[in-house]
Every structure is written in C-alpha cells, then in structure tokens.
CSV table of C-alpha atoms and ligand atoms in Angstrom, one decimal:
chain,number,residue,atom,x,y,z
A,1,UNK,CA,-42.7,110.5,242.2
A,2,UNK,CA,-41.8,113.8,241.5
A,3,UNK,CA,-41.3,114.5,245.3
A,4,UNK,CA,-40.4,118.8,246.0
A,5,UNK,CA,-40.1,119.1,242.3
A,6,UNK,CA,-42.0,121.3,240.0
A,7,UNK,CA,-41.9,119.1,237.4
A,8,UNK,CA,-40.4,115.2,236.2
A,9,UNK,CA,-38.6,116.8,233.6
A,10,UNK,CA,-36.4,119.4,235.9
A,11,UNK,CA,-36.3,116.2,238.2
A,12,UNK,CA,-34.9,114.1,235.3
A,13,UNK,CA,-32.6,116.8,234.7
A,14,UNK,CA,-31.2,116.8,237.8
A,15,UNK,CA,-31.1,113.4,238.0
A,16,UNK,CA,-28.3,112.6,234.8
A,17,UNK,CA,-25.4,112.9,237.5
A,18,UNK,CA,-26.3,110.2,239.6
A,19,UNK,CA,-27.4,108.2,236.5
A,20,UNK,CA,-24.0,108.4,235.1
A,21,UNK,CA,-22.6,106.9,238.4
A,22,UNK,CA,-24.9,103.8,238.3
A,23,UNK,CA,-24.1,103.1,234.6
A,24,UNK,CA,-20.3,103.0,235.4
A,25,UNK,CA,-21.3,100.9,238.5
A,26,UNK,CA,-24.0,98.7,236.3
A,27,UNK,CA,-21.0,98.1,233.5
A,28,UNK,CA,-17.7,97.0,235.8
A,29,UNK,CA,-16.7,93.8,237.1
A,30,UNK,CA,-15.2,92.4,240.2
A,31,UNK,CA,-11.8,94.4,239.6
A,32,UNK,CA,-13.4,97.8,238.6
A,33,UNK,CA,-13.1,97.4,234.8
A,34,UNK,CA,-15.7,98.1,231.9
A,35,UNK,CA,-17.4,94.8,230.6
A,36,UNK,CA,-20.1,93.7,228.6
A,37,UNK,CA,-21.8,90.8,227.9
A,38,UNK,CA,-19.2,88.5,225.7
A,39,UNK,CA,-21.5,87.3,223.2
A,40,UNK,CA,-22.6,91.2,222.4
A,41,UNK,CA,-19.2,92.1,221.9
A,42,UNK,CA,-18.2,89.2,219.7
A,43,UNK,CA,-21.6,89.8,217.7
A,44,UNK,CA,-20.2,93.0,216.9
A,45,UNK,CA,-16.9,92.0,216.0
A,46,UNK,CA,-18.0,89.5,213.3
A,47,UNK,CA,-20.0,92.4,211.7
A,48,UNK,CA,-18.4,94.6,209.2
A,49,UNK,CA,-20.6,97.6,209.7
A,50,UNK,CA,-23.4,98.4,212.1
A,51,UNK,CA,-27.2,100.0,211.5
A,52,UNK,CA,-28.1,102.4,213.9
A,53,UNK,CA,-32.2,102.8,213.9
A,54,UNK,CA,-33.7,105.0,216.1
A,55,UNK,CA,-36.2,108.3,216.3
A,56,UNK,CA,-36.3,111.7,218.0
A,57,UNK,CA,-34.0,112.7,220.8
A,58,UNK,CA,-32.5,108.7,220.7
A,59,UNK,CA,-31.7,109.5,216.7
A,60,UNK,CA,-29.9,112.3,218.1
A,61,UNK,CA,-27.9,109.9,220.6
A,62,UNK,CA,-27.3,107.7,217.7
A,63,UNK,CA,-25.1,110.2,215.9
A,64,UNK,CA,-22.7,111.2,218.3
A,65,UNK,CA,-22.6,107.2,218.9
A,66,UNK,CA,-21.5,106.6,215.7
A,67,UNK,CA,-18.2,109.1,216.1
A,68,UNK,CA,-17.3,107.2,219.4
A,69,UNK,CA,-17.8,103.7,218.0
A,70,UNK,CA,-15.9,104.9,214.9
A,71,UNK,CA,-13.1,106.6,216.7
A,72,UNK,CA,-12.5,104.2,219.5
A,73,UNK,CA,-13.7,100.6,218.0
A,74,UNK,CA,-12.7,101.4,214.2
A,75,UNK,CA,-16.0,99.8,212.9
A,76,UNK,CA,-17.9,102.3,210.1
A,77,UNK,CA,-21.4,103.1,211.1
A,78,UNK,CA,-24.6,104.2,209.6
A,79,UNK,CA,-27.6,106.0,211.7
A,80,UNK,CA,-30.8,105.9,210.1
A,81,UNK,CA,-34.3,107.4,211.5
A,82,UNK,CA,-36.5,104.7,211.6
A,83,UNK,CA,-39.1,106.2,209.7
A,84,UNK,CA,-37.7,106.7,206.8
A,85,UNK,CA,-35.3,103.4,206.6
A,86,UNK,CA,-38.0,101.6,205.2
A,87,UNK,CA,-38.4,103.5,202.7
A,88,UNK,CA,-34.5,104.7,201.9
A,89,UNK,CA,-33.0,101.3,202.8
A,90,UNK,CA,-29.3,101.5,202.3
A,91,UNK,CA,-27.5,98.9,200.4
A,92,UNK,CA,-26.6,96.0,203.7
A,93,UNK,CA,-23.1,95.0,203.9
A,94,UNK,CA,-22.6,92.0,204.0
A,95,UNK,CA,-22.6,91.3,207.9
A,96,UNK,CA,-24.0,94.0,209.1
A,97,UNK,CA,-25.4,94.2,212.3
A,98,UNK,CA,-28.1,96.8,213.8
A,99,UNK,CA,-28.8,98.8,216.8
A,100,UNK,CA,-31.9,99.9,218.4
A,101,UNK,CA,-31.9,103.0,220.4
A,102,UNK,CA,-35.2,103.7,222.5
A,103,UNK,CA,-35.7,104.7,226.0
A,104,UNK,CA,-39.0,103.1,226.2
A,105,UNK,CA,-38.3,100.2,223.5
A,106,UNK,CA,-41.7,100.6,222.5
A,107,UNK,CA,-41.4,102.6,219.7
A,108,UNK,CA,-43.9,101.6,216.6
A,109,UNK,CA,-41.4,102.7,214.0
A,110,UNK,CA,-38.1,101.2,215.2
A,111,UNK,CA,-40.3,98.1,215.8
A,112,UNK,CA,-41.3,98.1,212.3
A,113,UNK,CA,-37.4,98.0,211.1
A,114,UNK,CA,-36.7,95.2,213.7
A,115,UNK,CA,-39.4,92.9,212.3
A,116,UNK,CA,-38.0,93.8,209.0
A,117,UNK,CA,-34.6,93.0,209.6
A,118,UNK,CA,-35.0,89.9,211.5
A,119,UNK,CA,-37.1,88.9,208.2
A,120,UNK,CA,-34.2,89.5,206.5
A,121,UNK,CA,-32.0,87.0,208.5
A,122,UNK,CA,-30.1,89.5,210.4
A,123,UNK,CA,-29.3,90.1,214.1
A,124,UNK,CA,-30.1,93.1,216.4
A,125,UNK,CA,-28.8,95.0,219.8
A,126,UNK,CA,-31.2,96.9,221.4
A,127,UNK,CA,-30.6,99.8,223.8
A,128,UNK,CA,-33.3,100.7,225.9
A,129,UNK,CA,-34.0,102.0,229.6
A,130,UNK,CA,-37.1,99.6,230.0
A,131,UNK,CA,-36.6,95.8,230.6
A,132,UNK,CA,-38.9,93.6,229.0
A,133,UNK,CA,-39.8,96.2,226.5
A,134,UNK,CA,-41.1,94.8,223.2
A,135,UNK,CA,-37.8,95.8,221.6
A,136,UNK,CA,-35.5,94.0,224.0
A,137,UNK,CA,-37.9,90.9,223.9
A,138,UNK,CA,-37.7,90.8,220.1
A,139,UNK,CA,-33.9,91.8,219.7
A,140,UNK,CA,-31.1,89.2,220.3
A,141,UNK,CA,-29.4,91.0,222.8
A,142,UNK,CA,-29.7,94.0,224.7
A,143,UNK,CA,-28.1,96.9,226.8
A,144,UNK,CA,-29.8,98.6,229.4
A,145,UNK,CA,-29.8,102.3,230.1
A,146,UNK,CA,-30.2,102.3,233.9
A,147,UNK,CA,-31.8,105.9,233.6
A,148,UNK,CA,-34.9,105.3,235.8
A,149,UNK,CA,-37.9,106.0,234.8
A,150,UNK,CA,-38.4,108.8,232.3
A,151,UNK,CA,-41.6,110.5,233.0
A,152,UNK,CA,-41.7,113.8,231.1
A,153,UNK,CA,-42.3,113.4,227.6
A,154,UNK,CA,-39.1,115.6,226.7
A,155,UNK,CA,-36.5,112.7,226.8
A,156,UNK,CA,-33.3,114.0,229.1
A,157,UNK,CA,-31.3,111.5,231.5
A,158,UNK,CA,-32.0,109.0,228.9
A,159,UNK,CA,-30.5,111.0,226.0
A,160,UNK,CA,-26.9,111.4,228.4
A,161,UNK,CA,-27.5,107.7,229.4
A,162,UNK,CA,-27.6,106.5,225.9
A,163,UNK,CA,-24.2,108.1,225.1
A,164,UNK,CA,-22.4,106.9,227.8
A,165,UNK,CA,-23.6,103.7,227.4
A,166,UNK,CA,-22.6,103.9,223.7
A,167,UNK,CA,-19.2,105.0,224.8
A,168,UNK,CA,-18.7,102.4,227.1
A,169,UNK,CA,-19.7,99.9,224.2
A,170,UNK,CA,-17.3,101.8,221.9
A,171,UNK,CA,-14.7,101.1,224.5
A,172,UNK,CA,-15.0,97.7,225.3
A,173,UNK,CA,-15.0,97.0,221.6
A,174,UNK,CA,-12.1,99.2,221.2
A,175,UNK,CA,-10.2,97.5,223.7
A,176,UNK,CA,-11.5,93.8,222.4
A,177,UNK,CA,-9.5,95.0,218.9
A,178,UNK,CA,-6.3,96.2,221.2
A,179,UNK,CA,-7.5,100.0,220.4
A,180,UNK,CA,-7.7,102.5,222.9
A,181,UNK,CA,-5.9,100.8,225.7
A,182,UNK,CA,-5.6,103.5,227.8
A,183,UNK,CA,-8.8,105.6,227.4
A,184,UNK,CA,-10.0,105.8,231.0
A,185,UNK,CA,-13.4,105.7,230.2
A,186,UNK,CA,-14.7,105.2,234.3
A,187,UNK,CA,-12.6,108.1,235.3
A,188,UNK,CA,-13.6,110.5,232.2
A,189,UNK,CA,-17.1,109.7,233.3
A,190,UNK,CA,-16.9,110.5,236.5
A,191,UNK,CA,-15.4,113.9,235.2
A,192,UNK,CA,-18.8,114.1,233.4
A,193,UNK,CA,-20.8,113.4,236.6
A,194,UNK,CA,-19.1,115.9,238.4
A,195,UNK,CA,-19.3,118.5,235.4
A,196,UNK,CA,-23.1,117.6,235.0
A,197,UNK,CA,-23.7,118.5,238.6
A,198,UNK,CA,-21.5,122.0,238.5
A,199,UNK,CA,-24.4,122.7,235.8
A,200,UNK,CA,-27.3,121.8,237.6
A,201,UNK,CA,-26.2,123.9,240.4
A,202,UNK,CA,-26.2,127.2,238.1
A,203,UNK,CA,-29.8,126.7,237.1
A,204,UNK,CA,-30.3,130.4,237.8
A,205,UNK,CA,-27.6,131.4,234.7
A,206,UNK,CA,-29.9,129.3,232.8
A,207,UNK,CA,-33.0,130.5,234.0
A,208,UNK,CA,-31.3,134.0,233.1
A,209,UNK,CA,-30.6,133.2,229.3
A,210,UNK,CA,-33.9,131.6,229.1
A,211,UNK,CA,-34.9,134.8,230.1
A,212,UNK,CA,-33.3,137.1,228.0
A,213,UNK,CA,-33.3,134.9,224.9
A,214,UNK,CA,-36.5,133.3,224.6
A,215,UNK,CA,-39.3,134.8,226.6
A,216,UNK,CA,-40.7,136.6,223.9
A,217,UNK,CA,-39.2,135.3,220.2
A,218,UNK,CA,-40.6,133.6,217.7
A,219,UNK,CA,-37.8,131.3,216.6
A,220,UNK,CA,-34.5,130.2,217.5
A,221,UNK,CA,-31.5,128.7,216.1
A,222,UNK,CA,-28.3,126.6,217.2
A,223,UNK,CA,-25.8,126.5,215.7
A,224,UNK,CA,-22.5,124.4,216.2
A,225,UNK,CA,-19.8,121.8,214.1
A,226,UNK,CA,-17.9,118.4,214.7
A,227,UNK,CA,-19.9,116.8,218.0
A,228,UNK,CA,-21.7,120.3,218.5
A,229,UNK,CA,-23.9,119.9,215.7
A,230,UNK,CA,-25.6,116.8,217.0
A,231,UNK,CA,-25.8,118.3,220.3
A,232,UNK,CA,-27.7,121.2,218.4
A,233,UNK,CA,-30.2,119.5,216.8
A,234,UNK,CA,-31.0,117.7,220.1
A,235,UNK,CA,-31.3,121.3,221.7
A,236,UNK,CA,-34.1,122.3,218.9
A,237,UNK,CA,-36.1,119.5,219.4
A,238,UNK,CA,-36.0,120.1,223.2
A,239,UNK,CA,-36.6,123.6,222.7
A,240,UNK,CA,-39.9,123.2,219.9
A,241,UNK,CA,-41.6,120.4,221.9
A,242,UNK,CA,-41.8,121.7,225.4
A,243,UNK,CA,-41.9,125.6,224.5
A,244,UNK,CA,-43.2,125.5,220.7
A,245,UNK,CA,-40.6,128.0,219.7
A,246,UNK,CA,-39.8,127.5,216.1
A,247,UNK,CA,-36.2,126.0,216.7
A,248,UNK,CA,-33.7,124.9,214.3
A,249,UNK,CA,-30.0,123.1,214.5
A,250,UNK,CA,-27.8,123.8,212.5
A,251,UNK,CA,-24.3,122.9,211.1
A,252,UNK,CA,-22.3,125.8,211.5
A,253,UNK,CA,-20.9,125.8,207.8
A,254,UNK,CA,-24.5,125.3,206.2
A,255,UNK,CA,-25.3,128.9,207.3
A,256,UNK,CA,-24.2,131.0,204.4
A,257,UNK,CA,-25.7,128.2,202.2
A,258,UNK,CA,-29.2,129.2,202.9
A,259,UNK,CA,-30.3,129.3,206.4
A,260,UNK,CA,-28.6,133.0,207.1
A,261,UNK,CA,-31.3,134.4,204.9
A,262,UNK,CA,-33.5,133.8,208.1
A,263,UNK,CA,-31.7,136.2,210.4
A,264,UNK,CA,-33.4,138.9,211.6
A,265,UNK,CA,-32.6,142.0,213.7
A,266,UNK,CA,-32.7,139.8,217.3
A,267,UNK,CA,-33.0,136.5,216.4
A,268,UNK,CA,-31.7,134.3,219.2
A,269,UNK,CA,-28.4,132.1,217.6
A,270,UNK,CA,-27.2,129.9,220.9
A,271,UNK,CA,-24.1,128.5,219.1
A,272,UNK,CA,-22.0,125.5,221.1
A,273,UNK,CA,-18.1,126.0,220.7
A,274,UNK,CA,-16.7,122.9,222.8
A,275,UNK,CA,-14.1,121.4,220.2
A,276,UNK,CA,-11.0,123.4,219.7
A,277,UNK,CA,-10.7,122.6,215.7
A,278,UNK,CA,-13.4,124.4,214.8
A,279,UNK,CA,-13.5,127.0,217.4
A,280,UNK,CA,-12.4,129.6,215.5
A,281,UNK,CA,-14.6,128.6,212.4
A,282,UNK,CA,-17.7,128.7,214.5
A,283,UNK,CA,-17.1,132.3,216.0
A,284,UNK,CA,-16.5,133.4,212.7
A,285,UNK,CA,-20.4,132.2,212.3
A,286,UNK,CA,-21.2,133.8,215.3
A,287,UNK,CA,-19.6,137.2,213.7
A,288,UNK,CA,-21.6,136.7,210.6
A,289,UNK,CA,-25.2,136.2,211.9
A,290,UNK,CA,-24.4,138.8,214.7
A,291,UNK,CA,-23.4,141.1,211.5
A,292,UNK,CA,-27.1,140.2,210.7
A,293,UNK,CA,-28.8,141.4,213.7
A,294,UNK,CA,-28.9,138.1,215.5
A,295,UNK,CA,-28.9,138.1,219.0
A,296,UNK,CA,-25.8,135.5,219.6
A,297,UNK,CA,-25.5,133.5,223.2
A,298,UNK,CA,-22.6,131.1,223.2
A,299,UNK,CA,-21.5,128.5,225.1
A,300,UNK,CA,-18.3,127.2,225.5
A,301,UNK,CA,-15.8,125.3,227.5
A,302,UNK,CA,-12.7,125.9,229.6
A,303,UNK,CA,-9.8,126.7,227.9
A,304,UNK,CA,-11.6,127.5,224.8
A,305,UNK,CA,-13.4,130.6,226.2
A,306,UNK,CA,-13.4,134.3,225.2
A,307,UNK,CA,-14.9,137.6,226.4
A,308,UNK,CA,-18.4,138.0,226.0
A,309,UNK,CA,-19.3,133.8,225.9
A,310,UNK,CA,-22.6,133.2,228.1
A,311,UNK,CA,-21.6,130.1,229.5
A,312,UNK,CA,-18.6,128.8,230.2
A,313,UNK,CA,-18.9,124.4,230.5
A,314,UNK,CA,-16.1,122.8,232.9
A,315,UNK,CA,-13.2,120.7,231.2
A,316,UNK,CA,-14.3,117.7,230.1
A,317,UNK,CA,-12.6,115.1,227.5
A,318,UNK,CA,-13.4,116.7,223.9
A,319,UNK,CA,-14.8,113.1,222.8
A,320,UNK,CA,-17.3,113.7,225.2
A,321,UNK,CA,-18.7,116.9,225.7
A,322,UNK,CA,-22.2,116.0,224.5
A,323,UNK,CA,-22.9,114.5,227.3
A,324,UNK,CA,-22.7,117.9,229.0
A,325,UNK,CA,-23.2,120.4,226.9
A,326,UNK,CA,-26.6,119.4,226.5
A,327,UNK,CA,-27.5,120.1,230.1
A,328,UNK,CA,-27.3,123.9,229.5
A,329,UNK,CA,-30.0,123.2,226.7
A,330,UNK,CA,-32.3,121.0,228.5
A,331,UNK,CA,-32.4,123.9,231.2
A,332,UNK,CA,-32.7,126.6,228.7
A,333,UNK,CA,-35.5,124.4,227.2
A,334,UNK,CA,-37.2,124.2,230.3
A,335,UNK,CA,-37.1,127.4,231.7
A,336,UNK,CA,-38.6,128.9,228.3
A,337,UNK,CA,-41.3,126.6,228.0
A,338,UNK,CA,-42.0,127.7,232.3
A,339,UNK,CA,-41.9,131.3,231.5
A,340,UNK,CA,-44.3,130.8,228.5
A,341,UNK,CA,-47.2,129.2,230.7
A,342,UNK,CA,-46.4,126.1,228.5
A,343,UNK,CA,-47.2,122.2,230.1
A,344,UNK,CA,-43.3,121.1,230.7
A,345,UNK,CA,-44.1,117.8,231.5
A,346,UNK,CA,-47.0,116.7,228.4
A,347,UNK,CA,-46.5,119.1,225.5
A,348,UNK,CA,-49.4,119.7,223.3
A,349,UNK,CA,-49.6,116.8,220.4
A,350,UNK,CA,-46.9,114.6,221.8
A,351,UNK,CA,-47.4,111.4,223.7
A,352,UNK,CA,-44.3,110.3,225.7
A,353,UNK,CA,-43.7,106.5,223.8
A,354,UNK,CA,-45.2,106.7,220.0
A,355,UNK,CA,-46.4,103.4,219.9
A,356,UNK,CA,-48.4,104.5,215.8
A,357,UNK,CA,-46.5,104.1,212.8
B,401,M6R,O1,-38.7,105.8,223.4
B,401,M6R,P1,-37.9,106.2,222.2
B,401,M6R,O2,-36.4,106.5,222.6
B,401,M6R,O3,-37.8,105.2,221.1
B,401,M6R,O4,-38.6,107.5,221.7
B,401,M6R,C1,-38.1,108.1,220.6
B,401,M6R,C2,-38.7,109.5,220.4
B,401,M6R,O5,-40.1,109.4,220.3
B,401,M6R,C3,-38.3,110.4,221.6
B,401,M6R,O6,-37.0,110.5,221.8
B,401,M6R,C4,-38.9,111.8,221.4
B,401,M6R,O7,-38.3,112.5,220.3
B,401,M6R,C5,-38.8,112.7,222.7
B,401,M6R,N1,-40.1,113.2,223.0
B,401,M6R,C6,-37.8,113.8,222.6
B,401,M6R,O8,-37.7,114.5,223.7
C-alpha cells in the first residue's frame, strides 16, 4: 500500500534507505560479516569470465556491476542487453558463467537467453527481488534483492538494491581470492544509507530543478564519465518513461563527436561530476555545451564541488556513488513527470514486467 503517499514510485524512492539496511542485514552472518552462499561463490570462481544479461534500468545496474566485480574480484566481465545477445552472441570463454539481473525475474527476453544458455550446457546466477520468479526457478542459483515490492513501473529501490548487492558479491569474491581485505563494505553501506536519506530529505531542491529545468523543454541530456556515465543513462530512461521528455545519456567525451550538434540556446545538460579523475574533464564539457547555449545543472559531491554546482551529494566512497547519485535523478524524474500532468506510477506504453519478446 502506498499509505500517505502520492504515489508508489515517490514511496519507492524513499524507501532505498531502509532497503540498503536490510540487504546488509540479509547478507551477514552470526559475527557481522558479508557471506554468500558457498556454492555461488565457488561457481564463480571456477569461471573465467562472467555474462551479464539483463534489460532496461537492471542493464543499467549491470554496468556499474561489472567495474565493481572487475575492480574488487579481478574476474573480466561482459554485460549484454538481453535483446540483442541472441542475435550478437559474443564468442563464450571457455567457462564462462552468466548472470541474470531482473527485479521481477519475469522478463520474456532475459528468459529467452536463459533457456538458451542452459541449452548450451552452461550455468546461471540470477538476481532478482521476487522469489519463485521464473528466472530464479530456472537458474541454478540465485540472489535476492530484498527491495520489497516494486509497484511503480519506473524501477527505483531495485535499481540501488541491485548494486549493492552486486558489490557485496564483488566483495565476497574479492575476499574469497585474498583481494580487498580491508574494503569495509557494511560500513561504506551504511554511509550510503545515511547519504540516501540526507537526499530524500531535500526533495524540495529537487522539486526546484525539476522546476526550473524541465517544466517546459523538449529534451534533455546527461552527461557524465567513469561510473557517472552509467548513472546517466539510468537518469534518461527514468526521465523519458515517466515524463516523455526526449532524454539522452551521454559519455562526457562523445559530445564533440556528434551529439553537441543538438545544443540549443536552453537545452537542459544535468551533468554528474562524482569522480575526481575526470572532474576537471567533465566541467570542461559543461563549459562547452554552456558555450552553446545549454542550460547546465550539475551535480556533484563533497570535496569535488565548485561555485555555481546545483547539487552538492554527501561523501561517499568513489566506487560507489551510483548508488546515490541516482537519487537526485529519480526525484528530478519524478517531479517533471508531476508537474507535466503525466501518470507517475503507469506511464503511457509501458507495462511494469515485459513478459513479450
Ligand atoms: O524486471 P526486470 O528488471 O527484468 O525489468 C527490466 C526492464 O523492463 C525494467 O528495468 C524497465 O526498464 C523499467 N521500467 C525501468 O524503469
């Protein structure tokens, strides 16, 4: 039930601290540490590259994923949309191993790569928020997302859910390979809990930008590099399907090959600068489409700040500020698609689990 709220989505929203607590809770033992199931970990292990396969907003999840299993476990990874692997089907290694993101595990196109797979003779995680779920019945083993459910069709607390579990994965791995031994991950997401809350609390600055950004434009664009860039495309989606504003991510250093030419005098640019290496490289992007007319709203993070950003995000570990830096997006999203008169909750065209190839 959506209780004293307008809508599930704002509910869901608001809901990503508390979900981050019971997913630290749901993956620690007796004396307080990360674990996972044994035989999941040692599956992973044995493999000598793993398959990400997932669509929409849990694609998105996927490719931050692959940086924190890469970075902390060492083991390469591909993310594929499910759509299109069948078609594009990379050359296998030769143990690979692949992993199913969906909230609702009931996704027709990821299902269609599963059965294909398992034809094949090979074995499969699956990440979902829904027990049971066709996905985590036909996969070998499987992860749960303790999100709750996920009414609004504009996937949020799952989105957050998925890449902490992922990084608690990462971890666990990391650590079964004598990586990483002292990445506190429980304390760094309880920093994130705490963060995610500071931002649900300034919903008015969001309602605000939403405001003077979006009410009336035609299209937007993000814009961000490194972990930003995923974090970007996930804001576009959010923004198109619940507001119908053309919206596009993109990777900061792709402007000047093409997409700049789309700048016009007060065009919204929100550009993410969370990672110190390339904060310098993405103002200078900022500079240029501003140059152009564009009407540039960043957001940024303490001790990365400077004059004139819209948003300043509290500190959080740089590995992980997708996991917040979102927030201010899904809350933009949402307050443009309110002022707009558009239906939050069941978007025009969408259904919230795609169960058609
Ligand atoms: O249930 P799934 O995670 O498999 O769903 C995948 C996509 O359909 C879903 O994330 C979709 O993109 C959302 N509506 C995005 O908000």
């Amino acid at each position: 039930e959506k209780g004293t709220y307008p809508h599930y989505m704002l509910k869901e929203i608001d809901e990503q601290p508390l979900v981050m607590r019971k997913i630290i809770q749901n993956y620690q033992d007796e004396s307080g540490d990360l674990a996972i199931d044994p035989t999941i970990i040692d599956a992973i292990n044995e493999a000598d590259r793993l398959y990400i396969i997932a669509c929409g907003t849990s694609y998105h999840a996927g490719l931050v994923g692959k940086q924190m299993i890469e970075k902390m476990a060492k083991i390469p990874v591909e993310v594929h949309v499910a759509s299109e692997f069948g078609y594009n089907m990379p050359l296998l290694s030769e143990k690979p191993l692949f992993i199913f993101i969906s909230q609702s595990g009931e996704t027709a196109d990821s299902r269609a790569v599963l059965v294909q797979i398992k034809e094949m003779g090979y074995k499969a995680l699956t990440l979902t928020n829904v027990p049971g779920s066709t996905l985590s019945r036909e996969a070998d083993y499987t992860l749960l997302l303790h999100a709750g459910p996920e009414i609004a069709v504009a996937s949020t607390k799952a989105y957050t859910a998925q890449m902490a579990v992922l990084t608690i994965l990462a971890s666990v791995v990391g650590k079964s390979k004598g990586h990483l031994a002292d990445f506190p991950v429980v304390k760094e997401l309880g920093i994130i809990a705490n963060a995610m809350e500071t931002l649900c609390d300034d919903k008015d600055r969001f309602e605000m930008i939403a405001r003077e950004y979006l009410s009336v434009t035609r299209n937007c664009f993000f814009i961000g590099r490194s972990l930003d860039y995923f974090v970007c495309l996930e804001g576009a989606l959010k923004l198109k399907e619940i507001s119908y504003i053309q919206a596009e991510g993109f990777a900061g250093g792709e402007l000047k090959h093409g997409t700049i030419a789309l700048i016009e005098e007060g065009t919204p640019v929100i550009a993410l600068a969370t990672q110190e290496d390339v904060n310098l490289s993405i103002r200078g992007n900022v500079k240029e489409v501003a140059a152009r007319g564009a009407h540039p709203c960043i957001i940024s993070m303490e001790g990365l700040e400077q004059e004139g950003d819209a948003y300043v995000l509290p500190e959080v570990n740089p590995m992980l500020t997708p996991l917040i830096s979102v927030v201010p997006l899904q809350l933009i999203s949402y307050y443009a698609s309110l002022h707009r008169g558009c239906d939050v909750d069941k978007p025009r065209n969408l259904a919230k689990s795609v169960t058609v190839e």
